[in-house]
Amino acid sequence: VFLYVPKFVEISEPFVLTFNEAGNGVFSAPHVVVVMETGARAIVVQRIRSDEEEEILCNEGADFRVADAGSLEFIRIEDLSYKSRFFNHSRATVGKDSAFKHLEVVFGSKLYKSRLEAVLEGSGGDLDLNGIYFAHKKQHIDISTIQRHAAPNANSRSFYKGAARQKGRTVYRGLIEVDRNATQTDAYLTNKNLVMNDGARSDSIPMLKINTNDVKCSHGSTTGKLDDEQLFYLMSRGFSRNEAERTLIMAFFDDVILQQHPSVHEELQATIQERLD
């Protein structure tokens, strides 16, 4: 799919891309390219999915180019069957005074591995990387993000939240990289994980690579179980333990979901509810 938005054209309704993968033992290699010219603005929602019984090997590439004063919001929702394997390599370049917002949603595949590198090439650029992921059964989800500052006076933020249950495993690696001339950088990275039982595992690896002075860069990472005091409080107000757990888990993910485009709120919340069921 190639999407090109000319100079100073603003599209208010989202473009919707749907990849329905079908067949057993099938290889798929979708490639998405989005080019935003100067001052252009658009929203793209991409879904990759398959039926429950189908086995897909999906190797996706994505390229995003946001020129000066442009804006792109891209949402990718992956929900392939549990038998499938998914790989993704994405790269984004963000120009002067432009904005790129990206949401990565991972529900499907037995093995999922992705890498997103976003480069702030112009001063005044703004980068916002978000993600939610939920591993169960024996799913393995491995996500890497790179916030690279190649120009001064630019901002970036990564905010990823995940959960693991049964024998699911998640790995998140986040890197903030600041080049020598990228002074007055403001960058932050946050990763929070819920481990819902003893057989599940979540690894969080935040990293900083700072090659200059006069910057503000930091990261935070938490991994743990549901808060017993919060559970006790809800149960003291009439919730069953199951209802209390579900409420806290939904609130955990809503922290990210409600910051995204309204067109995907109900879909993401419903999918998480199904996973909890």
Short mmCIF file of C-alpha atoms in Angstrom, two decimals:
data_model
loop_
_atom_site.label_atom_id
_atom_site.label_comp_id
_atom_site.label_asym_id
_atom_site.label_seq_id
_atom_site.Cartn_x
_atom_site.Cartn_y
_atom_site.Cartn_z
CA VAL A 1 0.00 0.00 0.00
CA PHE A 2 1.32 3.42 -0.96
CA LEU A 3 -0.34 6.52 0.51
CA TYR A 4 0.72 9.96 -0.64
CA VAL A 5 -0.76 13.17 0.81
CA PRO A 6 0.15 16.38 -1.08
CA LYS A 7 1.26 19.68 0.44
CA PHE A 8 -1.11 21.28 2.97
CA VAL A 9 -3.86 18.69 2.43
CA GLU A 10 -5.61 17.67 5.66
CA ILE A 11 -7.71 14.48 5.81
CA SER A 12 -9.95 14.34 8.90
CA GLU A 13 -11.30 10.78 8.56
CA PRO A 14 -8.86 7.86 8.98
CA PHE A 15 -7.60 5.84 6.04
CA VAL A 16 -8.28 2.17 6.85
CA LEU A 17 -5.97 -0.60 5.57
CA THR A 18 -7.05 -4.20 6.16
CA PHE A 19 -4.86 -7.21 5.42
CA ASN A 20 -6.95 -10.40 5.67
CA GLU A 21 -4.41 -13.20 5.59
CA ALA A 22 -5.77 -16.60 4.54
CA GLY A 23 -4.50 -20.14 4.09
CA ASN A 24 -2.31 -22.66 5.90
CA GLY A 25 1.46 -22.58 5.53
CA VAL A 26 1.18 -19.25 3.71
CA PHE A 27 3.92 -16.60 3.48
CA SER A 28 2.84 -12.96 3.32
CA ALA A 29 5.03 -9.86 2.91
CA PRO A 30 2.93 -6.69 3.10
CA HIS A 31 4.70 -3.37 2.63
CA VAL A 32 3.19 -0.04 3.66
CA VAL A 33 4.64 3.31 2.58
CA VAL A 34 3.16 6.63 3.76
CA VAL A 35 4.51 9.97 2.47
CA MET A 36 3.25 13.22 3.99
CA GLU A 37 4.33 16.34 2.12
CA THR A 38 4.88 19.74 3.75
CA GLY A 39 1.95 20.69 5.97
CA ALA A 40 -0.05 17.52 5.16
CA ARG A 41 -2.07 15.79 7.88
CA ALA A 42 -3.63 12.31 7.99
CA ILE A 43 -4.57 9.33 10.17
CA VAL A 44 -4.06 5.70 9.11
CA VAL A 45 -5.49 2.60 10.80
CA GLN A 46 -4.00 -0.72 9.67
CA ARG A 47 -5.34 -4.14 10.68
CA ILE A 48 -3.62 -7.47 10.04
CA ARG A 49 -5.72 -10.51 10.91
CA SER A 50 -6.56 -14.12 10.05
CA ASP A 51 -8.97 -16.86 11.06
CA GLU A 52 -8.16 -18.85 14.18
CA GLU A 53 -7.15 -22.08 12.40
CA GLU A 54 -4.89 -20.57 9.73
CA GLU A 55 -1.09 -20.61 9.92
CA ILE A 56 0.60 -17.52 8.45
CA LEU A 57 4.21 -16.38 8.27
CA CYS A 58 3.98 -12.61 7.90
CA ASN A 59 7.06 -10.44 7.26
CA GLU A 60 5.96 -6.81 7.07
CA GLY A 61 7.86 -3.66 6.20
CA ALA A 62 6.67 -0.09 6.77
CA ASP A 63 8.16 3.29 5.82
CA PHE A 64 6.86 6.67 6.96
CA ARG A 65 8.03 10.07 5.79
CA VAL A 66 6.62 13.21 7.42
CA ALA A 67 7.90 16.40 5.81
CA ASP A 68 8.20 19.80 7.52
CA ALA A 69 5.09 20.98 9.42
CA GLY A 70 3.28 17.71 8.60
CA SER A 71 1.45 15.31 10.88
CA LEU A 72 0.80 11.56 10.70
CA GLU A 73 -0.96 9.29 13.18
CA PHE A 74 -0.50 5.59 12.38
CA ILE A 75 -2.23 2.74 14.24
CA ARG A 76 -1.31 -0.90 13.56
CA ILE A 77 -3.46 -3.68 15.07
CA GLU A 78 -2.09 -7.22 14.71
CA ASP A 79 -4.46 -10.12 15.45
CA LEU A 80 -3.25 -13.15 13.50
CA SER A 81 -4.05 -16.68 14.63
CA TYR A 82 -2.14 -18.28 17.48
CA LYS A 83 -0.43 -20.61 14.98
CA SER A 84 1.08 -17.70 13.05
CA ARG A 85 4.39 -15.84 13.21
CA PHE A 86 4.76 -12.14 12.58
CA PHE A 87 7.84 -9.98 11.91
CA ASN A 88 7.88 -6.24 11.29
CA HIS A 89 10.57 -3.66 10.53
CA SER A 90 9.39 -0.04 10.42
CA ARG A 91 11.25 3.22 9.88
CA ALA A 92 10.00 6.78 10.19
CA THR A 93 11.63 10.13 9.44
CA VAL A 94 10.17 13.28 10.97
CA GLY A 95 10.92 16.73 9.57
CA LYS A 96 11.09 20.21 11.07
CA ASP A 97 8.09 21.22 13.21
CA SER A 98 6.28 18.01 12.24
CA ALA A 99 4.67 15.25 14.29
CA PHE A 100 4.53 11.47 14.07
CA LYS A 101 2.32 9.41 16.39
CA HIS A 102 2.44 5.61 16.26
CA LEU A 103 0.40 2.96 18.10
CA GLU A 104 1.44 -0.70 18.02
CA VAL A 105 -1.22 -3.16 19.18
CA VAL A 106 -0.28 -6.85 19.55
CA PHE A 107 -2.86 -9.53 20.30
CA GLY A 108 -2.13 -12.40 17.89
CA SER A 109 0.65 -14.74 16.69
CA LYS A 110 2.55 -17.40 18.59
CA LEU A 111 5.75 -15.44 17.86
CA TYR A 112 5.75 -11.67 17.30
CA LYS A 113 8.89 -9.62 16.73
CA SER A 114 9.02 -5.96 15.67
CA ARG A 115 11.49 -3.11 15.35
CA LEU A 116 10.53 0.55 14.93
CA GLU A 117 13.17 3.19 14.34
CA ALA A 118 11.97 6.80 14.25
CA VAL A 119 14.41 9.60 13.41
CA LEU A 120 13.78 13.25 14.25
CA GLU A 121 15.57 14.99 11.37
CA GLY A 122 14.38 18.56 11.97
CA SER A 123 14.24 20.91 14.94
CA GLY A 124 10.86 21.33 16.60
CA GLY A 125 9.82 17.79 15.67
CA ASP A 126 7.56 15.75 17.92
CA LEU A 127 7.56 11.95 18.19
CA ASP A 128 4.99 9.90 20.15
CA LEU A 129 5.39 6.09 20.18
CA ASN A 130 2.78 4.00 22.00
CA GLY A 131 2.00 0.32 22.35
CA ILE A 132 -0.17 -2.28 24.07
CA TYR A 133 0.46 -6.03 24.02
CA PHE A 134 -1.08 -9.03 25.75
CA ALA A 135 0.62 -12.45 25.71
CA HIS A 136 -1.14 -15.64 26.81
CA LYS A 137 -0.82 -19.41 26.36
CA LYS A 138 2.81 -19.71 25.13
CA GLN A 139 2.93 -16.52 23.10
CA HIS A 140 6.28 -14.76 22.75
CA ILE A 141 6.11 -11.01 22.00
CA ASP A 142 9.37 -9.13 21.35
CA ILE A 143 9.22 -5.37 20.63
CA SER A 144 12.05 -2.89 20.00
CA THR A 145 11.77 0.89 19.58
CA ILE A 146 14.41 3.49 18.79
CA GLN A 147 13.88 7.21 19.35
CA ARG A 148 16.74 8.82 17.46
CA HIS A 149 17.34 12.55 17.78
CA ALA A 150 19.38 13.82 14.82
CA ALA A 151 18.43 17.51 15.18
CA PRO A 152 18.34 19.98 18.10
CA ASN A 153 15.29 21.13 20.03
CA ALA A 154 13.02 18.14 19.34
CA ASN A 155 10.78 16.04 21.62
CA SER A 156 10.08 12.31 21.81
CA ARG A 157 8.11 9.97 24.05
CA SER A 158 7.56 6.21 24.17
CA PHE A 159 4.77 4.71 26.27
CA TYR A 160 4.33 0.92 26.07
CA LYS A 161 2.15 -1.24 28.33
CA GLY A 162 1.87 -5.01 28.32
CA ALA A 163 0.50 -8.00 30.18
CA ALA A 164 1.48 -11.67 30.30
CA ARG A 165 -0.57 -14.59 31.59
CA GLN A 166 -0.39 -18.41 31.60
CA LYS A 167 3.03 -19.12 29.96
CA GLY A 168 3.17 -15.98 27.84
CA ARG A 169 6.40 -14.00 27.61
CA THR A 170 6.98 -10.39 26.59
CA VAL A 171 10.20 -8.50 25.87
CA TYR A 172 10.42 -4.75 25.34
CA ARG A 173 13.62 -2.95 24.37
CA GLY A 174 13.53 0.81 24.13
CA LEU A 175 16.44 3.03 23.11
CA ILE A 176 16.77 6.81 23.21
CA GLU A 177 19.70 7.85 21.00
CA VAL A 178 20.87 11.47 20.82
CA ASP A 179 23.36 12.56 18.15
CA ARG A 180 26.20 15.02 18.80
CA ASN A 181 24.42 18.07 17.39
CA ALA A 182 21.00 17.31 18.92
CA THR A 183 21.17 19.71 21.87
CA GLN A 184 18.05 20.73 23.82
CA THR A 185 16.56 17.28 23.26
CA ASP A 186 13.63 16.31 25.50
CA ALA A 187 13.03 12.55 25.46
CA TYR A 188 11.29 10.07 27.75
CA LEU A 189 10.60 6.34 27.63
CA THR A 190 8.13 4.40 29.80
CA ASN A 191 7.40 0.67 29.87
CA LYS A 192 4.97 -0.94 32.32
CA ASN A 193 4.13 -4.64 32.54
CA LEU A 194 1.62 -6.81 34.38
CA VAL A 195 2.61 -10.41 35.19
CA MET A 196 -0.65 -12.17 35.99
CA ASN A 197 0.62 -15.54 37.26
CA ASP A 198 3.84 -17.34 38.17
CA GLY A 199 4.29 -19.01 34.77
CA ALA A 200 4.31 -15.73 32.83
CA ARG A 201 7.35 -13.52 32.25
CA SER A 202 8.02 -9.94 31.15
CA ASP A 203 11.45 -8.44 30.40
CA SER A 204 11.92 -4.69 30.12
CA ILE A 205 15.16 -3.23 28.75
CA PRO A 206 15.22 0.60 28.57
CA MET A 207 18.45 2.16 27.23
CA LEU A 208 20.01 5.59 26.74
CA LYS A 209 22.76 6.57 24.29
CA ILE A 210 23.56 10.25 24.78
CA ASN A 211 26.33 11.81 22.66
CA THR A 212 25.99 15.47 23.64
CA ASN A 213 25.23 17.85 26.51
CA ASP A 214 22.28 20.15 27.27
CA VAL A 215 19.62 17.44 26.97
CA LYS A 216 16.77 16.09 29.09
CA CYS A 217 16.49 12.31 28.72
CA SER A 218 15.09 9.72 31.12
CA HIS A 219 13.33 6.39 31.24
CA GLY A 220 11.13 4.39 33.60
CA SER A 221 10.21 0.73 33.78
CA THR A 222 7.96 -1.30 36.08
CA THR A 223 7.04 -4.99 36.15
CA GLY A 224 4.74 -6.48 38.74
CA LYS A 225 1.39 -8.00 39.66
CA LEU A 226 -1.92 -6.31 40.39
CA ASP A 227 -1.88 -4.17 43.52
CA ASP A 228 -3.37 -6.08 46.48
CA GLU A 229 -4.55 -2.88 48.15
CA GLN A 230 -6.41 -1.78 45.03
CA LEU A 231 -8.02 -5.23 44.77
CA PHE A 232 -9.01 -5.11 48.43
CA TYR A 233 -10.52 -1.64 48.00
CA LEU A 234 -12.71 -2.68 45.05
CA MET A 235 -13.78 -5.90 46.78
CA SER A 236 -14.73 -3.91 49.88
CA ARG A 237 -17.05 -1.89 47.61
CA GLY A 238 -18.92 -4.97 46.40
CA PHE A 239 -16.79 -6.21 43.48
CA SER A 240 -16.02 -9.91 43.24
CA ARG A 241 -12.31 -10.73 42.95
CA ASN A 242 -12.71 -11.52 39.26
CA GLU A 243 -14.56 -8.24 38.61
CA ALA A 244 -11.93 -6.31 40.55
CA GLU A 245 -9.08 -7.87 38.58
CA ARG A 246 -10.78 -7.21 35.24
CA THR A 247 -11.50 -3.59 36.20
CA LEU A 248 -7.86 -2.94 37.16
CA ILE A 249 -6.51 -4.59 34.01
CA MET A 250 -8.83 -2.58 31.77
CA ALA A 251 -7.81 0.62 33.58
CA PHE A 252 -4.16 -0.35 33.08
CA PHE A 253 -4.60 -0.52 29.28
CA ASP A 254 -7.05 2.40 29.04
CA ASP A 255 -4.20 4.66 30.11
CA VAL A 256 -2.80 4.16 26.59
CA ILE A 257 -5.98 3.44 24.61
CA LEU A 258 -7.81 6.64 25.52
CA GLN A 259 -4.92 8.74 24.21
CA GLN A 260 -5.43 7.33 20.70
CA HIS A 261 -7.89 8.15 17.93
CA PRO A 262 -11.50 7.56 19.12
CA SER A 263 -12.27 5.26 16.17
CA VAL A 264 -10.26 2.39 17.76
CA HIS A 265 -11.26 2.74 21.43
CA GLU A 266 -14.16 0.28 21.46
CA GLU A 267 -12.35 -2.27 19.28
CA LEU A 268 -9.28 -2.41 21.51
CA GLN A 269 -11.28 -2.52 24.75
CA ALA A 270 -13.50 -5.32 23.40
CA THR A 271 -10.48 -7.39 22.30
CA ILE A 272 -8.87 -7.10 25.73
CA GLN A 273 -12.16 -8.15 27.34
CA GLU A 274 -12.22 -11.22 25.07
CA ARG A 275 -8.66 -12.08 26.03
CA LEU A 276 -9.56 -11.83 29.72
CA ASP A 277 -12.55 -14.13 29.14
#
